[in-house]
PDB file of C-alpha atoms in Angstrom:
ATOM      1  CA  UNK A   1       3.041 -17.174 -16.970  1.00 65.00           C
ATOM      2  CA  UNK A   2       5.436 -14.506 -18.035  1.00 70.00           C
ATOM      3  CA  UNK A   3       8.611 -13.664 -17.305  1.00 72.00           C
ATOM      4  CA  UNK A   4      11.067 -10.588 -17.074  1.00 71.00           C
ATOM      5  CA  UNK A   5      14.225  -9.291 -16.296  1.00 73.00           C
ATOM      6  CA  UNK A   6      14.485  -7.149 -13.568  1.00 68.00           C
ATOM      7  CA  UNK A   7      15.037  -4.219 -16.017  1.00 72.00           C
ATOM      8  CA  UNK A   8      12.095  -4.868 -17.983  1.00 71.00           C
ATOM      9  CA  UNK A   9       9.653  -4.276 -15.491  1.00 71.00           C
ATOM     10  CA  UNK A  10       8.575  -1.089 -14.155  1.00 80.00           C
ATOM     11  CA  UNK A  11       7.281  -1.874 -10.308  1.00 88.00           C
ATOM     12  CA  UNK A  12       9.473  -0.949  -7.717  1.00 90.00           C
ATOM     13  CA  UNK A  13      10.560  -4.869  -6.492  1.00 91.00           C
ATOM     14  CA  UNK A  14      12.777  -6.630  -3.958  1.00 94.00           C
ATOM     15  CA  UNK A  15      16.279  -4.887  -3.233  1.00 94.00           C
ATOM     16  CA  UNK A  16      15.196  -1.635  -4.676  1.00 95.00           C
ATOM     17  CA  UNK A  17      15.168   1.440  -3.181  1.00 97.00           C
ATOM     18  CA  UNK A  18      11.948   3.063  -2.404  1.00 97.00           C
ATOM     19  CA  UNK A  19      11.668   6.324  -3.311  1.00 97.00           C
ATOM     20  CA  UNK A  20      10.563   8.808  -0.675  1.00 97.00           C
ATOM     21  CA  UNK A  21       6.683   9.939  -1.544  1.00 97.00           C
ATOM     22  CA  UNK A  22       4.846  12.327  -0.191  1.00 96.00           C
ATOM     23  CA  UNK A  23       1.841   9.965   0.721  1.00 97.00           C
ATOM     24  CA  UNK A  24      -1.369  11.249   1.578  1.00 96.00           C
ATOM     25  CA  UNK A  25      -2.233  12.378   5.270  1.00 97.00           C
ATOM     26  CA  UNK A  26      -5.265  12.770   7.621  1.00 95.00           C
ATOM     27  CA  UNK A  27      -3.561  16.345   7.469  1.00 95.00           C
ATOM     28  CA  UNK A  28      -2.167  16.736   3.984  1.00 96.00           C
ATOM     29  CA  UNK A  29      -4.695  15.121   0.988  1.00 94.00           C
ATOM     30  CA  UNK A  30      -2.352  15.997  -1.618  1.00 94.00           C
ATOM     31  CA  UNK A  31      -5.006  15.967  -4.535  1.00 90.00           C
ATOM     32  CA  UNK A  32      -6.258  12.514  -3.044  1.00 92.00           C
ATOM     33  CA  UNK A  33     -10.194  12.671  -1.865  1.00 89.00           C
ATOM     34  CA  UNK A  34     -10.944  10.462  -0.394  1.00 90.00           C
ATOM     35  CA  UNK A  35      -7.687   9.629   1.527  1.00 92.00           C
ATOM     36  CA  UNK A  36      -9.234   6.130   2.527  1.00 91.00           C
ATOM     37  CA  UNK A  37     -12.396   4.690   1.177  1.00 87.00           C
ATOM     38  CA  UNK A  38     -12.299   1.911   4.023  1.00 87.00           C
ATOM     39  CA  UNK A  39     -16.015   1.923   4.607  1.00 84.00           C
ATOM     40  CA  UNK A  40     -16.477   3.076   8.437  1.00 83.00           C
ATOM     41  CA  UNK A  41     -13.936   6.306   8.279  1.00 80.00           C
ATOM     42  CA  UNK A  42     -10.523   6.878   7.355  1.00 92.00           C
ATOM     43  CA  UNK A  43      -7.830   4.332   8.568  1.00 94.00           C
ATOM     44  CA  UNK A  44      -5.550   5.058  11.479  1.00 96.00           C
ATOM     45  CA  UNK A  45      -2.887   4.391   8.868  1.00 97.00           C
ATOM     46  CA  UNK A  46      -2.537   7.619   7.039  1.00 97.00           C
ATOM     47  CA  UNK A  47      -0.397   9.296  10.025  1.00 96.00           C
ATOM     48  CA  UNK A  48       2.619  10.263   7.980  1.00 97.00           C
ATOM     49  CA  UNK A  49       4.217  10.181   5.232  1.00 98.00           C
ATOM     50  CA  UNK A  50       6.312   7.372   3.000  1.00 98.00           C
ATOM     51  CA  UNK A  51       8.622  10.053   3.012  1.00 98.00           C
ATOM     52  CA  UNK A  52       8.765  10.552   6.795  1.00 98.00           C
ATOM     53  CA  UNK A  53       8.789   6.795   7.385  1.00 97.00           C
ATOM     54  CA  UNK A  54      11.731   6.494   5.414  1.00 98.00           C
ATOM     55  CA  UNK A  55      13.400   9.206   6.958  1.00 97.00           C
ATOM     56  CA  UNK A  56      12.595   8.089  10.573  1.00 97.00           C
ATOM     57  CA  UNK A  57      14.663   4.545   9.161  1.00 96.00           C
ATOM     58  CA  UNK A  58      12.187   2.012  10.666  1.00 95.00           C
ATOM     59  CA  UNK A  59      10.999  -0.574   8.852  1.00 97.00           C
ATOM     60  CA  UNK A  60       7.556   0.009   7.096  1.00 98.00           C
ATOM     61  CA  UNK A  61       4.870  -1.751   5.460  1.00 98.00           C
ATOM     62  CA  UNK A  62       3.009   0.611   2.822  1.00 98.00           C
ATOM     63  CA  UNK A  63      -0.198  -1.456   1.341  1.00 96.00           C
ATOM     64  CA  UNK A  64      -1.631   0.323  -1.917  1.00 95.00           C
ATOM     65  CA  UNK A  65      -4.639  -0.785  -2.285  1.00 92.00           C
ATOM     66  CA  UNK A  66      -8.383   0.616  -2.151  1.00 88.00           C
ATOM     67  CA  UNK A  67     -11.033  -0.799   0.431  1.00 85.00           C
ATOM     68  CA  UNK A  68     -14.300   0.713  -1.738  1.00 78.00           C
ATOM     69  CA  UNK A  69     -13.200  -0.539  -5.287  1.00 73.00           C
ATOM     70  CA  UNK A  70     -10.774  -3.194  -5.181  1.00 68.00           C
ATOM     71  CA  UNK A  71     -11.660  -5.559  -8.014  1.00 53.00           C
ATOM     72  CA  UNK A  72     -10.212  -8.791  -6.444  1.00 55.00           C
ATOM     73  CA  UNK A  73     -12.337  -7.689  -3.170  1.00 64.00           C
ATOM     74  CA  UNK A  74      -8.898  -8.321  -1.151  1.00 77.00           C
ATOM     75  CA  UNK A  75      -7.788  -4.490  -0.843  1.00 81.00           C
ATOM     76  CA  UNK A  76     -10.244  -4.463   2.645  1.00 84.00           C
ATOM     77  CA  UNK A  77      -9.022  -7.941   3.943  1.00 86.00           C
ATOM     78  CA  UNK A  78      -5.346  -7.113   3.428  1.00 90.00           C
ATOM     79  CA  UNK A  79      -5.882  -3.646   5.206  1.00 92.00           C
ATOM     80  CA  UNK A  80      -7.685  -4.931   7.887  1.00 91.00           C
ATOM     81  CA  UNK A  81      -4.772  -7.654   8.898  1.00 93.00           C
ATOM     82  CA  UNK A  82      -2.352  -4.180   8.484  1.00 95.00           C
ATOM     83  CA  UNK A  83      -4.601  -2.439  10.985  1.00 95.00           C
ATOM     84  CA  UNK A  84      -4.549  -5.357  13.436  1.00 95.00           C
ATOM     85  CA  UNK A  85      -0.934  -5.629  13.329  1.00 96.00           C
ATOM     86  CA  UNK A  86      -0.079  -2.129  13.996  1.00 96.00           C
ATOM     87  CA  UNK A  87      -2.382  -1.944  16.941  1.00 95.00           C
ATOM     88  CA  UNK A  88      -0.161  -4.924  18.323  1.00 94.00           C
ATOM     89  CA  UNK A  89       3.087  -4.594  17.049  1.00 94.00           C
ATOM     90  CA  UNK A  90       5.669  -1.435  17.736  1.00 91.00           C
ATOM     91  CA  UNK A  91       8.712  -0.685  16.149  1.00 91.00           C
ATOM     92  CA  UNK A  92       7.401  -0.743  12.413  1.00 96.00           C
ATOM     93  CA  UNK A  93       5.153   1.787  10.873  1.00 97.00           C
ATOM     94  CA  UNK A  94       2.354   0.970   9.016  1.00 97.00           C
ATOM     95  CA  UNK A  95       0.779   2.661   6.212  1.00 98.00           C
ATOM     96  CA  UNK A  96      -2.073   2.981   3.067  1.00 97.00           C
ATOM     97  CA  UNK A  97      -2.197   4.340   0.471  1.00 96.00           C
ATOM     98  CA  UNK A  98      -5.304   4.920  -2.346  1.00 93.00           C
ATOM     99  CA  UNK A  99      -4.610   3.900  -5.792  1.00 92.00           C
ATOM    100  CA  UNK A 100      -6.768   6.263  -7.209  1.00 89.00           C
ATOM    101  CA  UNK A 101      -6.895   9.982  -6.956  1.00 89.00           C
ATOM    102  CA  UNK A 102     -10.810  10.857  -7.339  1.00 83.00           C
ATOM    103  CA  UNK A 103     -12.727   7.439  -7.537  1.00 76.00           C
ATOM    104  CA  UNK A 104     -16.352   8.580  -8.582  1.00 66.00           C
ATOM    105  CA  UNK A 105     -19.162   6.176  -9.301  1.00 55.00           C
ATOM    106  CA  UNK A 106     -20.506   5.920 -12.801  1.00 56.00           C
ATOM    107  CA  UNK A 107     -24.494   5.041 -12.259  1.00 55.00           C
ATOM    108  CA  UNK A 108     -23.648   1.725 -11.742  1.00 53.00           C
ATOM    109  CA  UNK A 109     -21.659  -0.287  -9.049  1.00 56.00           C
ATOM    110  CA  UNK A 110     -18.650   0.312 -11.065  1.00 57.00           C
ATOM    111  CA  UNK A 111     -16.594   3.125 -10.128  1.00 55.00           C
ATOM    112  CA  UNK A 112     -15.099   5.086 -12.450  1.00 55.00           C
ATOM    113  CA  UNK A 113     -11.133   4.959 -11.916  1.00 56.00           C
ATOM    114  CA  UNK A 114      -9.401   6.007 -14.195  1.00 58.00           C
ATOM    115  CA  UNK A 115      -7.370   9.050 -12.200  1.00 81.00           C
ATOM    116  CA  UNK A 116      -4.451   7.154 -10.362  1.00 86.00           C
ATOM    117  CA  UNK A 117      -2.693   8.794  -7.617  1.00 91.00           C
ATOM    118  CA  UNK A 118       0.930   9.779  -7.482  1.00 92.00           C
ATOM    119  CA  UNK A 119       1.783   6.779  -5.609  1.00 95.00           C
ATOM    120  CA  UNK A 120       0.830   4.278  -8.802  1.00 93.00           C
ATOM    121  CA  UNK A 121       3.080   6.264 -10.750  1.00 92.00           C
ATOM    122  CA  UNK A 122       5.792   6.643  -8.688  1.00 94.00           C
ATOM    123  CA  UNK A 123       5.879   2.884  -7.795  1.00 95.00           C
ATOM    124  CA  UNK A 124       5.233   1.757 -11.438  1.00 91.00           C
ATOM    125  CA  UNK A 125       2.078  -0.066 -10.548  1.00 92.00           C
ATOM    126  CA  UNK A 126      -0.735  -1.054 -12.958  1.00 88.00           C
ATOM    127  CA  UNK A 127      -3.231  -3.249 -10.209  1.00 87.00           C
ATOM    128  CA  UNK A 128      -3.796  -3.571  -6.735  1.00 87.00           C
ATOM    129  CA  UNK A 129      -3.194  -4.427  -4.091  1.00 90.00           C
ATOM    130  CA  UNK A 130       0.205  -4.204  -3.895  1.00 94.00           C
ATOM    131  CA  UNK A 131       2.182  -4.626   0.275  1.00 96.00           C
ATOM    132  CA  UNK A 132       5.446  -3.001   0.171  1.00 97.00           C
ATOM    133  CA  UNK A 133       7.803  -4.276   2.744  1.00 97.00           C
ATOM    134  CA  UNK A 134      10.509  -2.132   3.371  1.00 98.00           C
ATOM    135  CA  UNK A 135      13.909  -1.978   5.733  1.00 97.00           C
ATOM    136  CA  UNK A 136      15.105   0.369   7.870  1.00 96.00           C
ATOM    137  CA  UNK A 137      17.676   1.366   5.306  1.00 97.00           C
ATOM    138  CA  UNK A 138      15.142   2.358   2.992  1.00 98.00           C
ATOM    139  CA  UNK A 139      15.423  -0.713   0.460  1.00 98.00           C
ATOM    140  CA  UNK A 140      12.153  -3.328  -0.535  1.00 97.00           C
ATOM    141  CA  UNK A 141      12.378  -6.549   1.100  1.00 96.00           C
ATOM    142  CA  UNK A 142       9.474  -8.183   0.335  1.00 95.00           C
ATOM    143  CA  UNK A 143       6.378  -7.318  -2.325  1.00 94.00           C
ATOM    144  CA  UNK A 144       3.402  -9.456  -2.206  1.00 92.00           C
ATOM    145  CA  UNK A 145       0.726  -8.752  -4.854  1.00 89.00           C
ATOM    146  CA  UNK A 146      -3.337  -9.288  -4.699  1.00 81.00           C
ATOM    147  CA  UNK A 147      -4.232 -11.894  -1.833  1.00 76.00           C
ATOM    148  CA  UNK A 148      -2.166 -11.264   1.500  1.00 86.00           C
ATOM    149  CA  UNK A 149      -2.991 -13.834   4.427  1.00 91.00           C
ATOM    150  CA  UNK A 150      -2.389 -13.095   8.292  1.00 93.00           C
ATOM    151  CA  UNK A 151       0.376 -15.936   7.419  1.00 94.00           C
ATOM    152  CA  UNK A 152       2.117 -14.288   4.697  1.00 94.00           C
ATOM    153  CA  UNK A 153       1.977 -11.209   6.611  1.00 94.00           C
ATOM    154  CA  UNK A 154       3.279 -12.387   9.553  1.00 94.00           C
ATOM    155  CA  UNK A 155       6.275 -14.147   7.585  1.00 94.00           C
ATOM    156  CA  UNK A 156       7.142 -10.162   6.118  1.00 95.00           C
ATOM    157  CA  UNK A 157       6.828  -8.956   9.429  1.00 95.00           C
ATOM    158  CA  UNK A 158       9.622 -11.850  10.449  1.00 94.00           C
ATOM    159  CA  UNK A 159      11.988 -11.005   7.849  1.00 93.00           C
ATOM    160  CA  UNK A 160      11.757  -7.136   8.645  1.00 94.00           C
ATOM    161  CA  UNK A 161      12.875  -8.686  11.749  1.00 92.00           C
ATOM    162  CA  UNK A 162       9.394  -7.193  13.690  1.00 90.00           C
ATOM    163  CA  UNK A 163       7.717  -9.557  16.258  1.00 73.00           C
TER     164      UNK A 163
END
């Protein structure tokens, strides 16, 4: 186990601000293709914008993470309990975003990865999944890293003060 200061680490953490990025959209790729490699389509969560959310001061959930080559295998999982929610919960917006900006495959079932999107940069991330809980004032909450249970979930959902 390691441990850092605050300043010492790059990732975008609890009581931080969260910068307003221009996300990928259904409507706007932004150099990301594809937009969502969840394997039957494109999930509903790529209606807006970070940006937007932020600006529309709601509290949001943003999961980076990537359904197709998520080495842990929990990228899909974690979306999946994000997709359920927002079909039953109102008054938070959910969203996902790809880590990488042009995952190809390599011959084998490896894909080659190496082009991060924006929004690994912008975040300071270096692995995924990463779930972003964030407050209507625009600050992080809550960031829970690889494995996400409908528990844990629910518990961020609690403290955003969304039932």
């Amino acid at each position: 186990v390691q441990a850092f200061a605050p300043d010492e680490v790059d990732v975008i953490g609890p009581g931080q601000p969260m910068p307003p990025i221009e996300t990928p959209t259904l409507d706007a790729a932004r150099g990301v293709d594809p937009i969502c490699t969840l394997h039957d389509g494109p999930c509903p969560l790529h209606g807006q914008t970070l940006a937007a959310a932020l600006e529309a001061a709601r509290p949001t959930l943003l999961l980076v993470g990537s359904p197709a080559y998520c080495a842990n295998a929990f990228c899909a999982s974690s979306l999946r309990l994000l997709i359920d929610r927002s079909e039953r919960l109102s008054g938070v917006t959910f969203l996902h975003a790809e880590p990488y900006a042009q995952p190809r495959r390599n011959g084998d079932s490896d894909p080659v990865t190496s082009d991060r999107a924006p929004v690994m940069e912008e975040l300071g991330l270096a692995f995924e999944p990463a779930l972003f809980a964030i407050d209507g004032d625009g600050n992080v909450v809550d960031r829970l890293d690889a494995v996400l249970s409908a528990a844990e979930l629910d518990d961020v959902l609690e403290r955003l003060g969304v039932s």
